[in-house]
Backbone as a ProteinNet text record, in pm:
[ID]
protein_1_A
[PRIMARY]
MLTLPLQVIDNFLLQFNLGQVFLFLFAVGLLATLPLKSKTVVGAHIVLFGLLLVLTPFSLMGSDFVYRAIGIAFVFIGPMVMVVGR
[TERTIARY]
81.7	0	86.8	203.9	290.5	402.5	396.2	506	512.4	401.7	404.8	468.8	430.8	498.9	648.1	684	824.9	905.2	846.9	916.5	936.3	838.2	850.3	959.8	963.6	1065.7	1203.9	1214.2	1341.3	1391.8	1304.7	1345.8	1390.3	1329.4	1371.5	1508.4	1530.8	1656.2	1774.5	1750.2	1859.1	1928.9	1868.7	1928.8	2043.1	2053.5	2150.2	2253.7	2377.5	2477.9	2492.1	2572.5	2582.6	2645.7	2734.1	2793.9	2689.8	2598.8	2493	2399.3	2371.4	2284.4	2351.4	2481.8	2554.1	2552.7	2571.9	2570.4	2431.4	2326.6	2190.5	2165.9	2206.3	2189.5	2274.7	2391.7	2475.2	2403.1	2344.4	2274.2	2154	2077.3	1961	2005.6	2109.5	2160.3	2219.4	2285.4	2341.5	2230	2123.1	2008.2	1945.6	1952.1	1895	1982.6	2113.6	2202	2212.7	2175.3	2188.3	2104.2	1981.8	1906.5	1971.5	2060.7	2128.4	2228.9	2273.6	2369.8	2497.5	2540	2662.7	2759.8	2870.6	2969.3	3040.3	3042.9	3103.2	3021.5	2891.1	2804.2	2811.4	2812.9	2823.3	2957.5	3065	3196.5	3203	3143.2	3140.3	3058.7	2951.2	2868.6	2948.4	3022.8	3104	3211.8	3277.7	3382.3	3323.8	3208.6	3145.7	3116	3056.5	3026.1	3151.9	3253.6	3380.5	3441.6	3435.8	3488.3	3404.6	3273	3187.7	3225	3246.4	3281.1	3420.3	3512.1	3648.2	3654.6	3582.2	3594.1	3502.1	3408	3318.2	3393	3380.4	3451.6	3405.9	3498.2	3467.9	3353.2	3340.5	3238	3096.6	3078.2	2945.6	2916.6	3020.2	3001.2	3014.5	2999.9	3005.8	3146.1	3247.1	3387.5	3430.9	3375.9	3416.9	3509.9	3620.4	3712.9	3660.1	3560.8	3507.1	3453.4	3379.1	3321.8	3430.6	3535	3646.5	3717.1	3733	3796.5	3709.6	3578.5	3488.5	3500.5	3511.2	3527.9	3656.4	3764.4	3892.1	3880.3	3813	3793.5	3709.9	3605.8	3522.6	3602.5	3692.9	3773.7	3865	3910.2	3993.5	3911.2	3795.3	3713.1	3642.8	3598.6	3525	3598.8	3723.4	3795.5	3818.7	3833.1	3848.4	3721.6	3606.2	3479.7	3468.7	3513.1	3508.8	3598	3717.2	3810.9	3757.2	3697.5	3642	3526.8	3455.1	3341.3	3378.7	3503.4	3544.8	3570.6
-118.6	0	126	124.7	240.9	235.6	142.4	127.4	241.5	292.9	400.4	527.5	578.5	698.1	675.5	557.5	530.2	527.5	476.6	476.1	617.8	702.4	841	911.8	891.8	953	899.3	769.9	708.9	762.7	774.5	828.1	973.7	1049.4	1188.1	1193.7	1111.6	1115.4	1057.7	973.5	916	1019.8	1135.8	1240.5	1311.8	1295.3	1370	1275.8	1327.1	1249.4	1304	1240.6	1275.4	1413	1454.1	1586.7	1696.4	1680	1778.2	1780.6	1664.5	1656.9	1725.6	1703	1767.8	1919.3	1969.4	2114.3	2173.1	2101.4	2147.1	2150.4	2043.7	2040.3	2147.1	2176.3	2282.3	2417.2	2445.5	2573.1	2583.3	2475.9	2477.7	2491.7	2420.2	2429.4	2565.5	2626	2759.3	2861.5	2849	2937.2	2915.2	2792.4	2763.2	2816.4	2827.2	2876.8	3029.1	3096.8	3242.3	3314.6	3271.1	3342.9	3335	3240.5	3230.9	3344.4	3406.3	3517.1	3481.1	3355.8	3309.4	3266.1	3338.1	3302.3	3172.7	3137.4	3010.6	2893.2	2901.6	2794	2786.9	2902	2903.5	2844.9	2880.3	2825.4	2675.1	2626.7	2482.1	2410.3	2472.4	2415.3	2405.1	2509.3	2509.3	2401.5	2389.8	2287.6	2147.4	2125.2	1993	1950.7	2038.8	2001.8	1994.3	2071.3	2057.7	1919.8	1873.9	1739.6	1631.4	1649.7	1552.7	1544.3	1659.1	1658.6	1602.2	1623.9	1572.6	1422	1373.2	1232.1	1137.4	1189.5	1104.2	1048.3	919.7	859.5	918.7	919.2	972.8	898.1	769.7	690.3	734.2	791.7	838.4	980.5	1054.7	1193.5	1216.3	1115.8	1134.9	1153.6	1113.7	1120.2	1260.3	1362.5	1500.4	1548.3	1609	1666.6	1799.3	1855.8	1986.4	1982.5	1876.9	1866.6	1852.4	1780.5	1766.5	1900.8	1976.6	2108.2	2204.4	2198.3	2281.4	2242.5	2113.5	2066.7	2117.5	2116.2	2167.6	2317.1	2389.2	2533	2556.8	2475.4	2488.8	2461.4	2364.5	2330.6	2447.5	2525.3	2640.9	2764.5	2781.1	2900.3	2893.1	2774.1	2758.1	2807.9	2767.3	2818.9	2970.5	3024.8	3169.3	3241.3	3185.7	3245	3234.3	3123.9	3106.8	3209.3	3231.5	3325.5	3467.9	3503.3	3637.2	3658.4	3551.5	3562.6	3587.4	3572.1	3591.7	3735.8
0	0	0	62.4	65.8	-38	-131.2	-225.6	-326	-370.8	-469.7	-414.7	-297.2	-247	-219.7	-172.3	-146.6	-276.1	-383.6	-511.4	-564.3	-545	-589.4	-510.3	-379.2	-294.3	-331.2	-355	-390.8	-524.4	-622.7	-752	-740.9	-651.6	-631	-564.2	-462.6	-388	-465.5	-563.3	-641.1	-728.9	-745.7	-828	-755.8	-625.4	-546.4	-486	-468.4	-397.7	-256.1	-175.3	-34.4	-13.1	-100.9	-89.2	-104.2	-198	-216.3	-96.7	-41.3	76.8	195.9	214.8	324.5	309.5	187.4	167.5	193.1	155	184.2	334.9	404.3	550	618.5	562.4	616.6	607.4	492.7	474.6	567.6	580	669.3	814.5	852.6	988.9	1019.9	921.3	941.7	962.8	886.5	907.8	1045.5	1094.5	1226.5	1339.4	1317.4	1423.5	1425.9	1319.6	1315.7	1420.5	1452.3	1557.3	1695.8	1716.9	1846.1	1867.2	1759.3	1762	1836.2	1821.5	1884.6	1775	1764.8	1662.6	1697.1	1822.7	1863.3	1811.1	1821.4	1771.8	1619.4	1554	1407.8	1364.1	1432.9	1400.6	1421.8	1530.6	1555.1	1447.9	1403.8	1297.3	1166.7	1135.8	1013.6	1021	1135.4	1151.3	1141	1202.1	1197.5	1054.4	976.7	838.7	753.1	787.1	717.9	739.7	864.1	892.8	825.3	820.8	750.8	602.9	540.1	398.1	372.9	465.4	447.1	470.8	570.3	608.7	532.1	454.7	378.3	257.3	229.7	115.3	-18.1	-115	-247.7	-315.1	-288.8	-357.3	-321.7	-204.1	-164	-210.3	-250.8	-288.4	-437.8	-517.7	-661.4	-716.7	-643.4	-685.4	-724.5	-661.9	-687.7	-577.4	-618.7	-521.9	-468.5	-534.8	-496.1	-354	-319.7	-185.6	-79.9	-111.2	-17.7	0.1	-107.9	-99.4	-17.2	-35.3	44.7	192.1	219.8	357.4	420.1	343.6	394.9	423.5	335.1	358.2	483.7	503.3	623.1	750	744.3	861.7	899.5	801.9	832.3	868.5	808.4	833	968.6	1008.2	1133.1	1256.5	1278.8	1395.7	1390.6	1268.4	1257.6	1304.6	1270.4	1315	1466.6	1522.7	1668.2	1739.3	1686.2	1748.6	1738.7	1625.5	1609.5	1706.7	1741.6	1832.2	1976.7	2012.7	2152.4	2183
[MASK]
++++++++++++++++++++++++++++++++++++++++++++++++++++++++++++++++++++++++++++++++++++++

């Protein structure tokens, strides 16, 4: 009875790789942390997603180095945001 909606959802999700999903979740999470007005929380959020992008295997992210490079940039930018927040 639930097979048709699950097939539609599955066909929609197959268009995206894990790197794209991580970047979408990063943007949504960043919007969620902005009302807190804490640069420490925003910096920790950036570092967390940077580490996720760096440590995720290439096979799950569509074999693009772009996501890994974005992750490395996030790992360097996050601590800078934390230091500026102090």
